[in-house]
Amino acid sequence: MDLHLTDKIAFVAGASTGLGYATARALAAEGCRVAVCSRDEARITDAAASIAEETRQPAEMVLPLVCDVTDEAAVARAIETTAEQFGALHILVTNAGGPPAGTATSFGPDDWQAALELNLLSTIALCRHATPHLKAAAADEGLGRIIMIASAAAKEPIPRLALSNTARAGVLGYMKSLADDLGPEGITVNAVLPGYTRTERLNDLADSTRADTGQTREEVFAAWAENNALKRIGTPTEFAATVAFLASNPAGYITGTALPIDGGRSKHLL
Ligand SMILES: NC(=O)c1ccc[n+]([C@@H]2O[C@H](COP(=O)([O-])OP(=O)(O)OC[C@H]3O[C@@H](n4cnc5c(N)ncnc54)[C@H](OP(=O)(O)O)[C@@H]3O)[C@@H](O)[C@H]2O)c1
């Protein structure tokens, strides 16, 4: 299937590693020019170079930007730089790291504030600043897409991930509201909900579980895999392929959806 993404412009947040990196690579492989951001200059510069190399694209097709997505002014600058340097913005992928593990009663006000800033308010800031550019791209070229990377926890809370469970549910409420607002402009707005997928974040979560249970990392992974239908942990590449499809022209009638990419872990019907 031709995704019609050649020469389209994408911004992928939290892209120096993991799901963001894989998403930026998938979009670049489809011919997009991609701006990628993270907090660390060396990491994001290396990531941009690797994406260009892995996808055999010229280096200038992948633009590294230093941006902490919890800093609204930095978000505004990063989005403006992307639109200025590439001339437009068709696709926004919101993303950041995940908050620490713990139960609902184990955190204080600063932890809740930080988690909501990292996973909910950053999503809103990125969308607010990207929206004028996405409206122009949808009007001029018929493509405007927002994809929010959230978590399977948004639909089915995960034990000991109270901060994530709470912030991700907020993302889905915002996603549904924004889909209604931007639908008449021809912009689709969706969320993707990763289940257990092999990244640095998953290693960190496994290590925090090991500390409680005394299992090896691989035993923790095996127990998580046992809980889904496919009995394995997912890969960033298969996650990213779904995001690239949602970003594409053929996905134009999908909006307001929260799509689990979790190997069948979620057991809810709706
Ligand atoms: N992997 C899974 O199994 C899984 C499952 C469910 C949900 N999720 C969620 O999906 C998201 C991505 O997961 P992942 O596994 O790819 O995480 P990861 O391996 O920890 O990668 C997170 C990425 O975000 C960047 N980042 C972190 N904080 C940032 C900030 N404030 N501003 C800008 N960039 C920031 C990091 O780069 P720098 O350090 O260079 O800034 C890194 O590139 C997370 O929210 C995670 O909780 C993951």
CSV table of C-alpha atoms and ligand atoms in Angstrom, one decimal:
chain,number,residue,atom,x,y,z
A,1,MET,CA,0.0,0.0,0.0
A,2,ASP,CA,1.3,3.5,-0.9
A,3,LEU,CA,1.0,5.6,2.2
A,4,HIS,CA,1.4,8.8,0.2
A,5,LEU,CA,3.9,10.2,2.7
A,6,THR,CA,6.7,11.3,0.4
A,7,ASP,CA,7.8,14.8,1.2
A,8,LYS,CA,5.3,15.2,4.0
A,9,ILE,CA,6.6,16.9,7.2
A,10,ALA,CA,6.4,15.2,10.6
A,11,PHE,CA,7.4,16.2,14.1
A,12,VAL,CA,8.0,13.3,16.5
A,13,ALA,CA,8.6,14.2,20.2
A,14,GLY,CA,10.7,12.0,22.6
A,15,ALA,CA,12.5,10.5,19.7
A,16,SER,CA,16.1,9.9,20.8
A,17,THR,CA,15.3,6.2,21.6
A,18,GLY,CA,12.4,3.7,22.0
A,19,LEU,CA,9.0,4.2,20.4
A,20,GLY,CA,9.6,7.8,19.3
A,21,TYR,CA,12.8,6.8,17.6
A,22,ALA,CA,11.1,3.9,15.8
A,23,THR,CA,8.2,6.1,14.8
A,24,ALA,CA,10.5,8.8,13.3
A,25,ARG,CA,12.4,6.1,11.5
A,26,ALA,CA,9.2,4.6,10.0
A,27,LEU,CA,8.0,8.0,8.8
A,28,ALA,CA,11.5,8.8,7.3
A,29,ALA,CA,11.4,5.4,5.6
A,30,GLU,CA,8.1,6.4,3.9
A,31,GLY,CA,9.8,9.6,2.6
A,32,CYS,CA,8.8,12.1,5.2
A,33,ARG,CA,11.0,14.9,6.4
A,34,VAL,CA,11.1,14.5,10.1
A,35,ALA,CA,11.9,16.8,13.0
A,36,VAL,CA,12.8,14.8,16.1
A,37,CYS,CA,13.2,16.2,19.6
A,38,SER,CA,14.4,15.1,23.1
A,39,ARG,CA,16.0,16.8,26.1
A,40,ASP,CA,19.6,15.8,25.3
A,41,GLU,CA,21.5,17.4,22.5
A,42,ALA,CA,24.0,14.6,21.9
A,43,ARG,CA,21.4,11.8,22.1
A,44,ILE,CA,19.0,13.5,19.7
A,45,THR,CA,21.8,14.5,17.2
A,46,ASP,CA,23.0,10.9,17.2
A,47,ALA,CA,19.4,9.6,16.8
A,48,ALA,CA,18.8,11.9,13.8
A,49,ALA,CA,22.0,10.8,12.1
A,50,SER,CA,21.1,7.1,12.7
A,51,ILE,CA,17.6,7.5,11.3
A,52,ALA,CA,18.9,9.1,8.1
A,53,GLU,CA,21.5,6.4,7.8
A,54,GLU,CA,19.1,3.5,8.5
A,55,THR,CA,16.5,4.8,6.0
A,56,ARG,CA,19.1,5.9,3.4
A,57,GLN,CA,17.8,9.4,3.4
A,58,PRO,CA,20.0,12.6,3.1
A,59,ALA,CA,21.0,13.9,6.6
A,60,GLU,CA,19.0,17.1,6.0
A,61,MET,CA,15.7,15.1,5.9
A,62,VAL,CA,16.0,14.5,9.7
A,63,LEU,CA,16.1,17.6,11.9
A,64,PRO,CA,17.3,17.2,15.5
A,65,LEU,CA,15.9,19.6,18.0
A,66,VAL,CA,16.6,20.0,21.7
A,67,CYS,CA,13.2,20.4,23.5
A,68,ASP,CA,11.9,19.4,26.9
A,69,VAL,CA,8.2,18.9,26.1
A,70,THR,CA,7.3,20.0,29.7
A,71,ASP,CA,8.6,23.5,28.8
A,72,GLU,CA,5.9,25.3,26.8
A,73,ALA,CA,8.2,27.9,25.4
A,74,ALA,CA,10.6,25.2,24.2
A,75,VAL,CA,7.7,23.4,22.6
A,76,ALA,CA,6.6,26.5,20.8
A,77,ARG,CA,10.2,27.1,19.5
A,78,ALA,CA,10.6,23.5,18.3
A,79,ILE,CA,7.3,23.5,16.4
A,80,GLU,CA,8.1,26.9,14.8
A,81,THR,CA,11.6,25.9,13.8
A,82,THR,CA,10.2,22.8,12.1
A,83,ALA,CA,7.7,24.7,10.1
A,84,GLU,CA,10.2,27.3,9.2
A,85,GLN,CA,13.0,24.9,8.1
A,86,PHE,CA,10.8,22.4,6.3
A,87,GLY,CA,8.1,24.9,5.1
A,88,ALA,CA,5.0,23.1,6.6
A,89,LEU,CA,3.8,20.6,9.2
A,90,HIS,CA,1.5,17.7,8.3
A,91,ILE,CA,2.0,15.2,11.1
A,92,LEU,CA,2.5,15.6,14.9
A,93,VAL,CA,3.4,12.6,17.1
A,94,THR,CA,3.3,13.5,20.8
A,95,ASN,CA,5.5,11.4,23.1
A,96,ALA,CA,7.8,11.6,26.1
A,97,GLY,CA,9.2,9.3,28.7
A,98,GLY,CA,7.0,7.6,31.3
A,99,PRO,CA,6.6,8.5,35.0
A,100,PRO,CA,8.0,6.3,37.8
A,101,ALA,CA,6.2,3.2,39.0
A,102,GLY,CA,4.3,3.2,42.3
A,103,THR,CA,0.9,2.8,43.9
A,104,ALA,CA,-1.7,5.6,44.1
A,105,THR,CA,-1.0,6.3,47.8
A,106,SER,CA,2.8,6.3,47.4
A,107,PHE,CA,3.2,9.7,45.7
A,108,GLY,CA,3.1,13.3,46.9
A,109,PRO,CA,1.9,16.5,45.1
A,110,ASP,CA,5.2,17.1,43.3
A,111,ASP,CA,5.1,13.6,41.8
A,112,TRP,CA,1.5,14.1,40.5
A,113,GLN,CA,2.4,17.5,39.1
A,114,ALA,CA,5.5,16.2,37.3
A,115,ALA,CA,3.6,13.2,35.8
A,116,LEU,CA,0.7,15.3,34.5
A,117,GLU,CA,3.2,17.8,33.1
A,118,LEU,CA,5.2,15.0,31.4
A,119,ASN,CA,2.4,12.9,29.9
A,120,LEU,CA,-0.7,15.1,29.8
A,121,LEU,CA,0.2,18.8,29.6
A,122,SER,CA,3.0,18.2,27.2
A,123,THR,CA,0.6,16.5,24.8
A,124,ILE,CA,-1.7,19.5,25.0
A,125,ALA,CA,1.1,22.0,24.5
A,126,LEU,CA,2.4,20.2,21.4
A,127,CYS,CA,-1.1,20.0,19.9
A,128,ARG,CA,-1.8,23.7,20.6
A,129,HIS,CA,1.3,24.9,19.0
A,130,ALA,CA,1.1,22.5,16.0
A,131,THR,CA,-2.6,23.1,15.3
A,132,PRO,CA,-2.2,26.3,13.2
A,133,HIS,CA,0.3,24.5,10.9
A,134,LEU,CA,-1.7,21.3,10.7
A,135,LYS,CA,-4.8,23.4,9.7
A,136,ALA,CA,-2.8,25.0,6.9
A,137,ALA,CA,-1.4,21.7,5.7
A,138,ALA,CA,-4.9,20.1,5.8
A,139,ALA,CA,-6.4,23.0,3.8
A,140,ASP,CA,-3.5,23.2,1.3
A,141,GLU,CA,-2.6,19.5,0.8
A,142,GLY,CA,-5.3,17.5,2.4
A,143,LEU,CA,-3.2,16.0,5.1
A,144,GLY,CA,-3.3,16.9,8.9
A,145,ARG,CA,-2.6,14.2,11.5
A,146,ILE,CA,-2.1,14.0,15.2
A,147,ILE,CA,-1.1,10.7,16.9
A,148,MET,CA,-0.6,10.7,20.6
A,149,ILE,CA,1.6,8.0,22.1
A,150,ALA,CA,-0.1,7.0,25.4
A,151,SER,CA,-0.3,3.6,27.0
A,152,ALA,CA,-2.4,0.5,27.3
A,153,ALA,CA,-2.8,1.8,30.8
A,154,ALA,CA,-5.2,4.4,29.4
A,155,LYS,CA,-7.9,1.8,28.9
A,156,GLU,CA,-7.0,-0.8,31.4
A,157,PRO,CA,-4.9,0.5,34.3
A,158,ILE,CA,-1.7,-1.4,35.1
A,159,PRO,CA,-1.0,-2.3,38.8
A,160,ARG,CA,1.8,-0.1,40.4
A,161,LEU,CA,1.6,2.5,37.6
A,162,ALA,CA,-0.8,4.9,39.2
A,163,LEU,CA,0.9,8.1,37.8
A,164,SER,CA,0.7,6.7,34.3
A,165,ASN,CA,-2.8,5.3,34.7
A,166,THR,CA,-4.1,8.7,35.7
A,167,ALA,CA,-2.2,10.9,33.2
A,168,ARG,CA,-3.0,8.6,30.2
A,169,ALA,CA,-6.7,8.6,30.9
A,170,GLY,CA,-6.5,12.4,30.6
A,171,VAL,CA,-4.8,12.1,27.3
A,172,LEU,CA,-7.7,10.1,25.9
A,173,GLY,CA,-10.3,12.7,27.1
A,174,TYR,CA,-8.3,15.4,25.4
A,175,MET,CA,-7.8,13.3,22.3
A,176,LYS,CA,-11.6,12.8,21.9
A,177,SER,CA,-12.3,16.5,22.5
A,178,LEU,CA,-9.7,17.6,20.0
A,179,ALA,CA,-10.8,15.1,17.4
A,180,ASP,CA,-14.3,16.8,17.4
A,181,ASP,CA,-12.7,20.3,17.2
A,182,LEU,CA,-10.4,19.5,14.4
A,183,GLY,CA,-12.5,17.1,12.4
A,184,PRO,CA,-14.2,19.8,10.4
A,185,GLU,CA,-10.7,21.0,9.3
A,186,GLY,CA,-9.9,17.6,7.9
A,187,ILE,CA,-7.4,16.8,10.7
A,188,THR,CA,-7.5,13.4,12.3
A,189,VAL,CA,-6.6,12.9,16.0
A,190,ASN,CA,-5.9,9.5,17.4
A,191,ALA,CA,-4.1,7.8,20.3
A,192,VAL,CA,-2.0,4.7,20.2
A,193,LEU,CA,-1.7,2.6,23.3
A,194,PRO,CA,1.5,0.5,23.5
A,195,GLY,CA,1.5,-2.6,25.6
A,196,TYR,CA,4.8,-4.1,26.7
A,197,THR,CA,7.3,-3.2,24.0
A,198,ARG,CA,11.1,-3.7,24.2
A,199,THR,CA,12.6,-0.2,24.9
A,200,GLU,CA,14.8,1.4,27.6
A,201,ARG,CA,11.6,2.3,29.5
A,202,LEU,CA,10.6,-1.4,29.6
A,203,ASN,CA,14.0,-2.4,31.0
A,204,ASP,CA,13.6,0.3,33.7
A,205,LEU,CA,10.1,-1.0,34.6
A,206,ALA,CA,11.3,-4.6,34.7
A,207,ASP,CA,14.2,-3.6,37.0
A,208,SER,CA,11.7,-1.9,39.4
A,209,THR,CA,9.6,-5.1,39.4
A,210,ARG,CA,12.7,-7.2,40.0
A,211,ALA,CA,13.5,-5.2,43.1
A,212,ASP,CA,10.2,-6.3,44.5
A,213,THR,CA,10.0,-9.9,43.3
A,214,GLY,CA,13.6,-11.0,43.1
A,215,GLN,CA,13.0,-12.3,39.5
A,216,THR,CA,15.5,-11.9,36.7
A,217,ARG,CA,14.7,-9.3,34.0
A,218,GLU,CA,13.9,-12.1,31.5
A,219,GLU,CA,11.6,-13.7,34.0
A,220,VAL,CA,9.7,-10.4,34.4
A,221,PHE,CA,9.4,-10.1,30.6
A,222,ALA,CA,8.2,-13.7,30.4
A,223,ALA,CA,5.5,-13.0,33.0
A,224,TRP,CA,4.3,-9.9,31.2
A,225,ALA,CA,4.3,-11.8,27.8
A,226,GLU,CA,2.1,-14.5,29.4
A,227,ASN,CA,-0.6,-11.9,30.0
A,228,ASN,CA,-1.2,-11.2,26.3
A,229,ALA,CA,-2.8,-13.3,23.5
A,230,LEU,CA,0.4,-13.5,21.5
A,231,LYS,CA,2.6,-14.5,24.5
A,232,ARG,CA,5.5,-12.2,23.5
A,233,ILE,CA,6.8,-8.7,24.1
A,234,GLY,CA,6.2,-6.3,21.2
A,235,THR,CA,8.9,-4.6,19.1
A,236,PRO,CA,9.2,-0.8,18.5
A,237,THR,CA,9.2,-1.5,14.7
A,238,GLU,CA,5.8,-3.1,14.7
A,239,PHE,CA,4.5,-0.4,16.9
A,240,ALA,CA,5.9,2.3,14.6
A,241,ALA,CA,4.3,0.7,11.5
A,242,THR,CA,0.9,1.3,13.0
A,243,VAL,CA,1.7,4.9,13.7
A,244,ALA,CA,2.9,5.4,10.2
A,245,PHE,CA,-0.4,4.0,8.8
A,246,LEU,CA,-2.4,6.4,11.1
A,247,ALA,CA,-0.3,9.3,9.8
A,248,SER,CA,-1.1,8.4,6.2
A,249,ASN,CA,-3.6,9.5,3.6
A,250,PRO,CA,-5.3,6.0,3.5
A,251,ALA,CA,-6.1,6.4,7.2
A,252,GLY,CA,-8.2,9.5,6.5
A,253,TYR,CA,-11.5,8.2,8.0
A,254,ILE,CA,-10.0,7.1,11.4
A,255,THR,CA,-10.3,9.7,14.1
A,256,GLY,CA,-11.1,9.9,17.8
A,257,THR,CA,-9.8,6.3,18.2
A,258,ALA,CA,-7.5,4.9,21.0
A,259,LEU,CA,-5.8,1.9,19.4
A,260,PRO,CA,-4.1,-0.7,21.6
A,261,ILE,CA,-0.9,-2.1,20.1
A,262,ASP,CA,-0.5,-4.6,22.9
A,263,GLY,CA,-0.5,-8.2,21.5
A,264,GLY,CA,-4.0,-8.7,22.9
A,265,ARG,CA,-3.2,-7.8,26.5
A,266,SER,CA,-6.3,-5.6,26.9
A,267,LYS,CA,-9.4,-7.6,27.7
A,268,HIS,CA,-12.1,-4.9,27.6
A,269,LEU,CA,-14.8,-5.1,24.9
A,270,LEU,CA,-15.1,-1.3,24.2
B,1,LIG,N1,7.8,0.6,26.0
B,1,LIG,C1,6.7,0.2,26.5
B,1,LIG,O1,6.5,-1.0,26.8
B,1,LIG,C2,5.6,1.2,26.9
B,1,LIG,C3,4.3,0.7,27.3
B,1,LIG,C4,3.3,1.5,27.6
B,1,LIG,C5,3.5,2.9,27.5
B,1,LIG,N2,4.7,3.4,27.1
B,1,LIG,C6,4.9,4.8,27.1
B,1,LIG,O2,5.3,5.2,25.7
B,1,LIG,C7,6.2,6.4,25.8
B,1,LIG,C8,7.5,6.0,25.1
B,1,LIG,O3,8.0,4.8,25.7
B,1,LIG,P1,9.5,4.3,25.4
B,1,LIG,O4,9.4,2.9,25.9
B,1,LIG,O5,9.9,4.6,24.0
B,1,LIG,O6,10.3,5.2,26.5
B,1,LIG,P2,11.8,5.5,26.6
B,1,LIG,O7,12.6,4.3,26.1
B,1,LIG,O8,12.0,5.9,28.0
B,1,LIG,O9,12.1,6.7,25.6
B,1,LIG,C9,11.6,8.0,26.0
B,1,LIG,C10,12.0,9.0,25.0
B,1,LIG,O10,11.5,10.3,25.3
B,1,LIG,C11,12.5,11.3,25.5
B,1,LIG,N3,12.0,12.1,26.6
B,1,LIG,C12,11.8,11.8,27.9
B,1,LIG,N4,11.4,12.8,28.6
B,1,LIG,C13,11.3,13.9,27.7
B,1,LIG,C14,10.9,15.2,27.8
B,1,LIG,N5,10.5,15.7,29.0
B,1,LIG,N6,11.0,16.0,26.7
B,1,LIG,C15,11.4,15.5,25.5
B,1,LIG,N7,11.8,14.2,25.4
B,1,LIG,C16,11.7,13.4,26.5
B,1,LIG,C17,13.8,10.5,25.8
B,1,LIG,O11,14.9,11.1,25.3
B,1,LIG,P3,15.9,12.0,26.2
B,1,LIG,O12,16.3,11.2,27.4
B,1,LIG,O13,17.1,12.1,25.3
B,1,LIG,O14,15.2,13.3,26.5
B,1,LIG,C18,13.5,9.2,24.9
B,1,LIG,O15,13.9,9.5,23.6
B,1,LIG,C19,6.4,6.6,27.3
B,1,LIG,O16,5.5,7.6,27.8
B,1,LIG,C20,6.1,5.3,28.0
B,1,LIG,O17,5.7,5.4,29.3
B,1,LIG,C21,5.8,2.5,26.8
